[in-house]
Amino acid sequence: MAESTKSATLSIDGKEYDLPIFSPTAGPDVIDIRKLYAQAGVFTYDPGFTSTASCDSTITFIDGDKGELLHRGYPIDQLAGMSHYLEVCYLLLYGELPSAAQLEKFELNITHHTMLHEQMVNFFRGFRRDAHPMAIMVGVVGAMSAFYHDSTDITDERQREIASHRLIAKMPTIAAWAYKYSIGQPFVYPRNDLDYASNFLRMCFSVPAEEYEVNPILSRAMDRIFTLHADHEQNASTSTVRLASSSGANPFACIAAGIACLWGPAHGGANQACLEMLNEIGTPDRIPEFIARAKDKNDPFRLMGFGHRVYKNFDPRATVMKQSADEVLDLLGVENNPILQVAKELEAAALNDPYFADKKLFPNVDFYSGIILEAMGFPTSMFTPIFALSRTVGWISQWKEMIADPQNKIGRPRQLYLGETSRDYVDIENR
C-alpha cells in the first residue's frame, strides 16, 4: 500500500476536508477519497471513471503522452522484439522474467494443459453454425467452471494457480475450435511438440486430409500479436474482470465476463473496424478521396486504425507490429489481395501527409494486426477472439493481484440520481 506524503484540501460550504495524496512510482498523484462520503456526505462524479483510480497495481503502466507501455517495468517494444508470449505471460503473472529453468517448467506446464475435457465438445455443437465465435467463447469459458472443480476456490492459492495455467493453455484451443465450428470443419487437437503460436495456427488451418506445416514467419507474427495485446492496464474488459471478481465469482466466470466486455466494437473490435474500412475504400485509386474525407470536419468518416484514445503521440506497439506486417506481406504477397494493397498504400499516404503528422494520427497496433490477420486468412469475426486469447493472461494477472490484495472489497460504484423522488402508488383505475 502506498504511503501518503501530502494532502489536498477540499472546501464544501465553508467546511474544509483534508484528503490524503498518494504518489505512484510513475504517473500522476492520486487523491484518496475513500472517506469523503463518511466525512462530508458527498460522492464524486466521474462517468467512465476516466479520472478515477479503482485500484493500485504493479503490473502495467501506460503514459499516453510519451507513447510508453511497460509490463512490470519492461518496455513493450523490447518484450515484443526480443521475448515471446509465454515468457511475457510468466512476467505478468509472477513479476519477474524467468530463468531458463523456470521458463522451461512453465512452458511445459502450459503445453500439457492445452486439451479440453472431451465432453466440452458438446457445448460447441449446441451452438448454431453461424454463431459468432465470441458468443461461443463466452459460453465455453464460463462453462469451464462446470468441468474443473479443483480450481474454482479463489481462497486457495494453489487452485488459483491451476486455474491461471488452465485458462492460458486452453484459450487457443477454445478460440480455434470456435473458428473450426463456424466453418464446418472438424476440430483439430493440440500437439505438445509445437510452440504456443504454432499450435494455435495449426488448430485453425490444418485439416485431416493433408499435412500442415506452420511457417515460422507466420508463427512469429502470431506470437507478436499475442504479446502486444497481453495487457493494457485498467481498460474496460480488465475493469470488468476485476469488478466481477470482487464479488467472489470463480475465475472462469470472471474471464468470461471480460470476454463479453471485449466483444464490444468500442473495445476489442478496433482491428475488425479497420478491415471493414479498407473494404469500404476498396481499391487504391480511391485512397485520396477517403483521406480528403478524413480531413473534412463535416464528414463523419474517420480513418480506423490511426491514432489511439490512450496514446497521444504514437502507439509503442505499432513499430514492432509494422515489422511483422511487412514480413508477412513479403511472404504471402499482396498482388491478389486488393484489401492488402489498399492497406499498404493507405499507410504510405497517411505517413507522408503533414495533416496526419500534425494530428499525431499514426497507424496503431490495430491497423497492423488487422492486416496480418487478413493476410493469414482469418475472417474478421475471428479478430476479437484472437484479442481475447491474447488478453487472457492480462486478465488473470489482474485477477490474481486483486484476490491477493488485503484491501479488496466488492465493487459498488455510486450514482448521480436524477429520477423521481418518493411518490405514492395510484390504483390503475385512477391513473
Short mmCIF file of C-alpha atoms in Angstrom, two decimals:
data_model
loop_
_atom_site.label_atom_id
_atom_site.label_comp_id
_atom_site.label_asym_id
_atom_site.label_seq_id
_atom_site.Cartn_x
_atom_site.Cartn_y
_atom_site.Cartn_z
CA MET A 1 0.00 0.00 0.00
CA ALA A 2 1.29 3.46 -0.92
CA GLU A 3 2.15 5.92 1.84
CA SER A 4 0.56 9.37 1.87
CA THR A 5 3.18 12.12 2.00
CA LYS A 6 0.94 15.13 1.34
CA SER A 7 -2.72 16.10 1.26
CA ALA A 8 -5.30 18.17 -0.61
CA THR A 9 -7.90 20.39 0.99
CA LEU A 10 -11.50 20.29 -0.22
CA SER A 11 -13.81 23.10 0.81
CA ILE A 12 -17.58 22.47 0.88
CA ASP A 13 -19.96 25.14 2.25
CA GLY A 14 -17.17 26.72 4.24
CA LYS A 15 -16.01 23.48 5.81
CA GLU A 16 -12.64 22.02 4.87
CA TYR A 17 -11.66 18.38 4.50
CA ASP A 18 -8.13 17.06 4.22
CA LEU A 19 -7.71 14.29 1.65
CA PRO A 20 -4.51 12.20 1.54
CA ILE A 21 -2.48 12.22 -1.70
CA PHE A 22 -0.58 9.14 -2.84
CA SER A 23 2.43 9.43 -5.14
CA PRO A 24 2.95 6.47 -7.51
CA THR A 25 6.28 5.26 -8.85
CA ALA A 26 5.13 6.59 -12.24
CA GLY A 27 2.18 8.66 -13.37
CA PRO A 28 0.11 11.42 -11.72
CA ASP A 29 -0.57 11.71 -8.00
CA VAL A 30 -3.83 10.22 -6.71
CA ILE A 31 -6.20 11.84 -4.21
CA ASP A 32 -7.66 9.35 -1.73
CA ILE A 33 -11.42 9.98 -1.45
CA ARG A 34 -12.42 6.73 0.27
CA LYS A 35 -13.57 8.54 3.43
CA LEU A 36 -15.11 11.50 1.63
CA TYR A 37 -18.72 10.31 1.88
CA ALA A 38 -18.39 9.40 5.56
CA GLN A 39 -16.83 12.77 6.38
CA ALA A 40 -18.58 15.18 4.02
CA GLY A 41 -21.68 13.30 2.82
CA VAL A 42 -20.86 13.72 -0.88
CA PHE A 43 -19.84 11.45 -3.75
CA THR A 44 -17.58 12.25 -6.68
CA TYR A 45 -18.94 12.22 -10.25
CA ASP A 46 -16.76 10.65 -12.94
CA PRO A 47 -18.62 8.96 -15.84
CA GLY A 48 -16.41 6.31 -17.42
CA PHE A 49 -14.07 6.50 -14.39
CA THR A 50 -11.57 8.34 -16.61
CA SER A 51 -10.17 10.31 -13.66
CA THR A 52 -10.56 7.63 -11.00
CA ALA A 53 -8.01 5.06 -9.86
CA SER A 54 -10.01 1.97 -8.87
CA CYS A 55 -7.03 0.03 -7.54
CA ASP A 56 -3.29 0.06 -7.04
CA SER A 57 -1.32 -2.26 -9.29
CA THR A 58 2.24 -3.30 -10.09
CA ILE A 59 1.53 -4.97 -13.44
CA THR A 60 1.26 -2.48 -16.32
CA PHE A 61 1.91 1.24 -16.71
CA ILE A 62 0.89 3.44 -19.64
CA ASP A 63 1.97 7.02 -20.34
CA GLY A 64 -0.13 8.00 -23.33
CA ASP A 65 1.58 11.35 -23.85
CA LYS A 66 5.01 9.73 -24.10
CA GLY A 67 3.77 6.69 -26.03
CA GLU A 68 5.03 4.39 -23.27
CA LEU A 69 3.74 0.94 -22.26
CA LEU A 70 5.58 -1.01 -19.56
CA HIS A 71 4.93 -4.54 -18.29
CA ARG A 72 6.49 -4.88 -14.82
CA GLY A 73 8.81 -2.05 -15.90
CA TYR A 74 9.89 -3.56 -19.22
CA PRO A 75 9.06 -1.56 -22.40
CA ILE A 76 6.64 -3.37 -24.69
CA ASP A 77 8.79 -2.90 -27.79
CA GLN A 78 11.69 -4.71 -26.08
CA LEU A 79 9.45 -7.56 -24.97
CA ALA A 80 7.81 -7.94 -28.38
CA GLY A 81 11.12 -7.67 -30.21
CA MET A 82 13.31 -9.89 -28.02
CA SER A 83 10.99 -12.08 -25.96
CA HIS A 84 7.99 -14.28 -26.75
CA TYR A 85 4.44 -14.62 -25.49
CA LEU A 86 4.81 -17.32 -22.84
CA GLU A 87 7.82 -15.56 -21.33
CA VAL A 88 5.73 -12.37 -21.15
CA CYS A 89 2.94 -14.44 -19.57
CA TYR A 90 5.36 -15.54 -16.85
CA LEU A 91 6.48 -11.94 -16.34
CA LEU A 92 2.92 -10.66 -15.97
CA LEU A 93 1.90 -13.48 -13.63
CA TYR A 94 4.94 -13.52 -11.35
CA GLY A 95 6.52 -10.08 -11.64
CA GLU A 96 9.96 -11.03 -12.93
CA LEU A 97 11.45 -12.52 -16.10
CA PRO A 98 12.02 -16.25 -15.60
CA SER A 99 15.30 -18.10 -15.52
CA ALA A 100 15.84 -20.71 -18.23
CA ALA A 101 14.74 -23.48 -15.86
CA GLN A 102 11.66 -21.56 -14.71
CA LEU A 103 10.62 -20.81 -18.28
CA GLU A 104 11.08 -24.42 -19.37
CA LYS A 105 8.90 -25.65 -16.50
CA PHE A 106 6.23 -23.01 -17.18
CA GLU A 107 6.11 -23.74 -20.92
CA LEU A 108 5.88 -27.47 -20.21
CA ASN A 109 3.02 -26.89 -17.80
CA ILE A 110 1.08 -24.74 -20.27
CA THR A 111 1.71 -27.16 -23.14
CA HIS A 112 0.32 -30.10 -21.17
CA HIS A 113 -2.90 -28.27 -20.27
CA THR A 114 -3.96 -27.36 -23.83
CA MET A 115 -6.50 -30.15 -24.31
CA LEU A 116 -10.15 -29.61 -23.37
CA HIS A 117 -12.33 -32.06 -21.49
CA GLU A 118 -13.80 -34.21 -24.25
CA GLN A 119 -17.34 -33.64 -23.05
CA MET A 120 -16.92 -29.91 -23.77
CA VAL A 121 -17.22 -30.78 -27.46
CA ASN A 122 -20.96 -30.96 -26.80
CA PHE A 123 -21.00 -27.29 -25.82
CA PHE A 124 -19.67 -26.27 -29.22
CA ARG A 125 -22.20 -28.44 -31.03
CA GLY A 126 -25.03 -26.82 -29.10
CA PHE A 127 -24.44 -23.54 -30.96
CA ARG A 128 -25.77 -22.75 -34.41
CA ARG A 129 -23.13 -22.97 -37.11
CA ASP A 130 -23.46 -19.24 -37.83
CA ALA A 131 -22.88 -18.27 -34.17
CA HIS A 132 -20.22 -15.60 -33.71
CA PRO A 133 -17.00 -17.13 -32.32
CA MET A 134 -17.12 -14.64 -29.43
CA ALA A 135 -20.53 -15.98 -28.40
CA ILE A 136 -19.05 -19.46 -28.31
CA MET A 137 -16.03 -18.30 -26.30
CA VAL A 138 -18.18 -16.54 -23.68
CA GLY A 139 -20.26 -19.69 -23.23
CA VAL A 140 -17.45 -22.25 -23.26
CA VAL A 141 -15.11 -20.32 -20.94
CA GLY A 142 -17.94 -19.75 -18.47
CA ALA A 143 -18.77 -23.47 -18.66
CA MET A 144 -15.22 -24.44 -17.66
CA SER A 145 -16.27 -23.99 -14.04
CA ALA A 146 -18.60 -26.97 -14.51
CA PHE A 147 -15.68 -29.20 -15.53
CA TYR A 148 -12.71 -28.09 -13.44
CA HIS A 149 -13.98 -28.12 -9.86
CA ASP A 150 -10.46 -28.38 -8.45
CA SER A 151 -9.64 -24.80 -9.48
CA THR A 152 -12.64 -22.66 -8.55
CA ASP A 153 -11.88 -21.93 -4.88
CA ILE A 154 -10.46 -18.41 -5.03
CA THR A 155 -9.29 -18.58 -1.39
CA ASP A 156 -6.88 -21.41 -2.25
CA GLU A 157 -3.64 -20.09 -3.75
CA ARG A 158 -2.86 -23.42 -5.42
CA GLN A 159 -6.28 -23.57 -7.07
CA ARG A 160 -5.83 -20.01 -8.33
CA GLU A 161 -2.52 -21.09 -9.86
CA ILE A 162 -4.09 -24.12 -11.57
CA ALA A 163 -6.96 -22.02 -12.94
CA SER A 164 -4.49 -19.45 -14.28
CA HIS A 165 -2.46 -22.05 -16.16
CA ARG A 166 -5.55 -23.80 -17.49
CA LEU A 167 -7.04 -20.62 -18.91
CA ILE A 168 -3.81 -19.57 -20.65
CA ALA A 169 -3.31 -23.09 -22.01
CA LYS A 170 -6.84 -23.84 -23.16
CA MET A 171 -7.85 -20.48 -24.64
CA PRO A 172 -6.10 -21.12 -28.01
CA THR A 173 -7.91 -24.46 -28.27
CA ILE A 174 -11.26 -22.82 -27.46
CA ALA A 175 -10.70 -20.00 -29.97
CA ALA A 176 -9.51 -22.37 -32.71
CA TRP A 177 -12.42 -24.73 -32.16
CA ALA A 178 -14.88 -21.81 -32.27
CA TYR A 179 -13.42 -20.96 -35.67
CA LYS A 180 -13.49 -24.54 -36.94
CA TYR A 181 -17.07 -24.95 -35.81
CA SER A 182 -18.15 -21.77 -37.63
CA ILE A 183 -16.75 -23.01 -40.95
CA GLY A 184 -17.98 -26.61 -40.61
CA GLN A 185 -14.58 -28.28 -40.31
CA PRO A 186 -13.58 -30.95 -37.77
CA PHE A 187 -11.83 -29.90 -34.58
CA VAL A 188 -8.05 -30.20 -34.59
CA TYR A 189 -6.49 -31.28 -31.31
CA PRO A 190 -3.39 -29.52 -29.91
CA ARG A 191 0.07 -31.01 -30.22
CA ASN A 192 2.67 -30.91 -27.46
CA ASP A 193 5.64 -30.65 -29.84
CA LEU A 194 4.60 -27.20 -31.13
CA ASP A 195 5.08 -23.80 -29.57
CA TYR A 196 2.09 -21.77 -28.38
CA ALA A 197 1.53 -19.68 -31.54
CA SER A 198 2.27 -22.52 -33.97
CA ASN A 199 -0.14 -24.78 -32.15
CA PHE A 200 -2.89 -22.20 -32.49
CA LEU A 201 -2.29 -21.70 -36.22
CA ARG A 202 -2.28 -25.44 -36.80
CA MET A 203 -5.55 -25.91 -34.90
CA CYS A 204 -7.11 -23.14 -37.03
CA PHE A 205 -5.86 -24.04 -40.50
CA SER A 206 -4.95 -27.72 -40.70
CA VAL A 207 -7.36 -30.39 -41.94
CA PRO A 208 -7.22 -34.20 -41.59
CA ALA A 209 -6.84 -34.69 -45.36
CA GLU A 210 -3.30 -33.31 -45.58
CA GLU A 211 -0.21 -32.34 -43.63
CA TYR A 212 0.11 -28.76 -42.39
CA GLU A 213 3.45 -27.10 -41.75
CA VAL A 214 3.44 -23.84 -39.80
CA ASN A 215 5.57 -21.16 -41.45
CA PRO A 216 7.94 -19.69 -38.82
CA ILE A 217 7.36 -16.13 -40.10
CA LEU A 218 3.61 -16.51 -39.58
CA SER A 219 4.15 -18.13 -36.20
CA ARG A 220 6.40 -15.28 -35.10
CA ALA A 221 3.87 -12.70 -36.29
CA MET A 222 1.12 -14.51 -34.40
CA ASP A 223 3.26 -14.62 -31.26
CA ARG A 224 3.84 -10.87 -31.53
CA ILE A 225 0.12 -10.23 -31.84
CA PHE A 226 -0.39 -12.24 -28.65
CA THR A 227 2.42 -10.38 -26.88
CA LEU A 228 1.34 -6.90 -27.92
CA HIS A 229 -2.20 -7.50 -26.66
CA ALA A 230 -1.27 -9.30 -23.42
CA ASP A 231 -2.28 -6.48 -21.04
CA HIS A 232 -3.23 -2.82 -21.25
CA GLU A 233 -3.74 -1.62 -17.71
CA GLN A 234 -7.25 -0.81 -16.34
CA ASN A 235 -9.23 -0.83 -19.60
CA ALA A 236 -12.93 -1.72 -19.88
CA SER A 237 -12.57 -5.52 -20.03
CA THR A 238 -9.89 -5.64 -17.32
CA SER A 239 -12.05 -3.49 -15.06
CA THR A 240 -14.95 -5.84 -15.82
CA VAL A 241 -12.86 -8.84 -14.73
CA ARG A 242 -11.85 -7.03 -11.53
CA LEU A 243 -15.44 -5.97 -10.78
CA ALA A 244 -16.76 -9.49 -11.36
CA SER A 245 -14.03 -10.99 -9.20
CA SER A 246 -14.73 -8.52 -6.40
CA SER A 247 -17.95 -10.46 -5.71
CA GLY A 248 -16.01 -13.69 -5.21
CA ALA A 249 -17.00 -15.21 -8.55
CA ASN A 250 -14.92 -18.14 -9.81
CA PRO A 251 -12.06 -17.35 -12.25
CA PHE A 252 -13.75 -18.87 -15.29
CA ALA A 253 -16.85 -16.71 -14.79
CA CYS A 254 -14.67 -13.62 -14.36
CA ILE A 255 -12.72 -14.25 -17.57
CA ALA A 256 -15.97 -14.96 -19.44
CA ALA A 257 -17.18 -11.54 -18.25
CA GLY A 258 -14.01 -9.99 -19.64
CA ILE A 259 -14.57 -11.69 -23.00
CA ALA A 260 -18.14 -10.38 -23.10
CA CYS A 261 -16.92 -6.83 -22.49
CA LEU A 262 -14.14 -7.15 -25.07
CA TRP A 263 -16.74 -8.15 -27.65
CA GLY A 264 -17.95 -4.54 -27.83
CA PRO A 265 -16.87 -2.73 -31.02
CA ALA A 266 -15.61 0.24 -29.00
CA HIS A 267 -13.09 -2.04 -27.27
CA GLY A 268 -11.97 -5.28 -28.91
CA GLY A 269 -13.36 -4.70 -32.38
CA ALA A 270 -10.98 -1.96 -33.49
CA ASN A 271 -8.93 -4.10 -35.88
CA GLN A 272 -12.15 -5.52 -37.34
CA ALA A 273 -13.40 -1.96 -37.90
CA CYS A 274 -10.10 -1.20 -39.63
CA LEU A 275 -10.55 -4.06 -42.10
CA GLU A 276 -14.15 -3.02 -42.73
CA MET A 277 -12.86 0.47 -43.57
CA LEU A 278 -10.30 -0.98 -46.00
CA ASN A 279 -13.10 -2.94 -47.65
CA GLU A 280 -15.13 0.25 -47.91
CA ILE A 281 -12.24 2.01 -49.67
CA GLY A 282 -11.98 -1.00 -51.96
CA THR A 283 -9.19 -0.04 -54.35
CA PRO A 284 -6.00 2.05 -54.06
CA ASP A 285 -7.24 4.68 -56.52
CA ARG A 286 -9.94 5.72 -54.02
CA ILE A 287 -7.47 6.45 -51.19
CA PRO A 288 -7.16 10.22 -51.95
CA GLU A 289 -10.95 10.52 -51.74
CA PHE A 290 -11.08 8.93 -48.29
CA ILE A 291 -8.09 10.88 -46.98
CA ALA A 292 -9.86 14.07 -48.04
CA ARG A 293 -12.97 12.90 -46.22
CA ALA A 294 -10.93 12.18 -43.08
CA LYS A 295 -9.69 15.77 -43.13
CA ASP A 296 -13.20 17.20 -43.59
CA LYS A 297 -14.63 18.23 -40.21
CA ASN A 298 -18.16 17.99 -41.58
CA ASP A 299 -17.75 14.41 -42.79
CA PRO A 300 -18.42 11.68 -40.16
CA PHE A 301 -15.91 9.36 -41.83
CA ARG A 302 -12.73 8.68 -39.87
CA LEU A 303 -9.69 6.56 -40.61
CA MET A 304 -9.87 3.49 -38.41
CA GLY A 305 -6.56 2.16 -37.15
CA PHE A 306 -4.95 5.60 -36.96
CA GLY A 307 -4.35 7.38 -33.67
CA HIS A 308 -5.33 5.98 -30.27
CA ARG A 309 -7.50 7.12 -27.38
CA VAL A 310 -4.72 6.47 -24.86
CA TYR A 311 -1.58 7.19 -26.87
CA LYS A 312 -1.47 10.88 -27.77
CA ASN A 313 1.85 10.61 -29.58
CA PHE A 314 2.37 7.14 -31.09
CA ASP A 315 1.38 3.62 -30.18
CA PRO A 316 4.59 1.93 -28.92
CA ARG A 317 3.25 -1.44 -30.06
CA ALA A 318 2.83 -0.32 -33.65
CA THR A 319 6.54 -0.21 -34.56
CA VAL A 320 7.05 -3.90 -33.79
CA MET A 321 3.73 -4.83 -35.38
CA LYS A 322 4.64 -2.96 -38.57
CA GLN A 323 7.79 -5.08 -38.85
CA SER A 324 5.69 -8.24 -38.61
CA ALA A 325 3.18 -6.89 -41.12
CA ASP A 326 5.95 -6.19 -43.62
CA GLU A 327 7.40 -9.69 -43.13
CA VAL A 328 4.01 -11.37 -43.55
CA LEU A 329 3.10 -9.37 -46.64
CA ASP A 330 6.51 -10.07 -48.18
CA LEU A 331 5.95 -13.77 -47.56
CA LEU A 332 2.35 -14.01 -48.73
CA GLY A 333 2.29 -11.15 -51.22
CA VAL A 334 -0.43 -8.59 -51.82
CA GLU A 335 -0.78 -8.90 -55.58
CA ASN A 336 -4.00 -10.89 -55.45
CA ASN A 337 -5.49 -9.18 -52.42
CA PRO A 338 -6.84 -5.67 -53.14
CA ILE A 339 -7.56 -5.04 -49.46
CA LEU A 340 -3.91 -5.52 -48.55
CA GLN A 341 -2.90 -3.30 -51.46
CA VAL A 342 -5.18 -0.60 -50.07
CA ALA A 343 -3.66 -1.05 -46.60
CA LYS A 344 -0.08 -0.65 -47.81
CA GLU A 345 -0.81 2.42 -49.91
CA LEU A 346 -3.03 4.00 -47.25
CA GLU A 347 -0.26 3.57 -44.70
CA ALA A 348 2.25 5.27 -47.01
CA ALA A 349 -0.15 8.09 -47.92
CA ALA A 350 -1.02 8.84 -44.28
CA LEU A 351 2.60 8.72 -43.07
CA ASN A 352 3.63 11.20 -45.79
CA ASP A 353 0.75 13.62 -45.21
CA PRO A 354 1.61 16.57 -42.88
CA TYR A 355 -2.03 16.71 -41.70
CA PHE A 356 -1.79 13.29 -40.04
CA ALA A 357 1.65 14.01 -38.61
CA ASP A 358 0.41 17.26 -37.05
CA LYS A 359 -2.62 15.49 -35.57
CA LYS A 360 -0.41 12.57 -34.45
CA LEU A 361 -2.66 10.15 -36.32
CA PHE A 362 -0.11 7.41 -36.82
CA PRO A 363 -1.03 3.80 -37.68
CA ASN A 364 -1.70 1.93 -34.44
CA VAL A 365 -1.44 -1.72 -33.41
CA ASP A 366 -4.99 -2.45 -34.62
CA PHE A 367 -4.16 -1.30 -38.15
CA TYR A 368 -1.20 -3.64 -38.47
CA SER A 369 -2.72 -6.60 -36.60
CA GLY A 370 -5.78 -6.40 -38.85
CA ILE A 371 -3.57 -6.51 -41.94
CA ILE A 372 -1.64 -9.53 -40.59
CA LEU A 373 -4.74 -11.50 -39.65
CA GLU A 374 -6.37 -10.75 -43.01
CA ALA A 375 -3.23 -11.89 -44.84
CA MET A 376 -3.12 -15.12 -42.81
CA GLY A 377 -6.66 -15.93 -43.86
CA PHE A 378 -8.62 -15.20 -40.70
CA PRO A 379 -12.14 -13.80 -41.21
CA THR A 380 -12.87 -10.55 -39.36
CA SER A 381 -15.16 -12.46 -36.98
CA MET A 382 -12.03 -14.10 -35.54
CA PHE A 383 -10.14 -10.87 -34.85
CA THR A 384 -11.76 -10.25 -31.45
CA PRO A 385 -11.48 -13.90 -30.30
CA ILE A 386 -7.74 -13.72 -31.02
CA PHE A 387 -7.62 -10.50 -28.99
CA ALA A 388 -9.42 -12.31 -26.13
CA LEU A 389 -6.95 -15.19 -26.34
CA SER A 390 -4.05 -12.73 -26.12
CA ARG A 391 -5.54 -10.67 -23.27
CA THR A 392 -6.35 -13.70 -21.08
CA VAL A 393 -3.00 -13.56 -19.27
CA GLY A 394 -3.51 -9.86 -18.51
CA TRP A 395 -6.97 -10.50 -17.10
CA ILE A 396 -5.66 -13.38 -15.00
CA SER A 397 -2.71 -11.36 -13.69
CA GLN A 398 -5.02 -8.52 -12.69
CA TRP A 399 -7.46 -11.03 -11.13
CA LYS A 400 -4.72 -12.70 -9.10
CA GLU A 401 -3.40 -9.35 -7.92
CA MET A 402 -6.87 -8.25 -6.81
CA ILE A 403 -7.64 -11.51 -4.97
CA ALA A 404 -4.38 -11.21 -3.03
CA ASP A 405 -4.98 -7.54 -2.14
CA PRO A 406 -5.95 -7.14 1.55
CA GLN A 407 -7.89 -4.01 0.56
CA ASN A 408 -10.08 -5.99 -1.83
CA LYS A 409 -13.78 -5.31 -1.40
CA ILE A 410 -16.83 -5.74 -3.61
CA GLY A 411 -17.16 -3.02 -6.25
CA ARG A 412 -20.06 -0.65 -5.64
CA PRO A 413 -19.99 2.47 -7.84
CA ARG A 414 -22.25 5.36 -6.80
CA GLN A 415 -24.57 7.43 -8.98
CA LEU A 416 -25.90 10.91 -9.54
CA TYR A 417 -29.63 10.16 -9.26
CA LEU A 418 -31.85 12.39 -11.42
CA GLY A 419 -35.10 10.42 -11.33
CA GLU A 420 -38.37 10.96 -9.49
CA THR A 421 -38.37 11.37 -5.73
CA SER A 422 -40.65 9.31 -3.49
CA ARG A 423 -44.31 9.22 -4.60
CA ASP A 424 -47.38 7.17 -3.71
CA TYR A 425 -48.77 4.33 -5.76
CA VAL A 426 -52.00 5.14 -7.63
CA ASP A 427 -54.60 2.42 -8.38
CA ILE A 428 -54.89 1.64 -12.08
CA GLU A 429 -58.47 2.91 -12.36
CA ASN A 430 -57.40 6.34 -11.11
CA ARG A 431 -54.46 6.87 -13.49
#
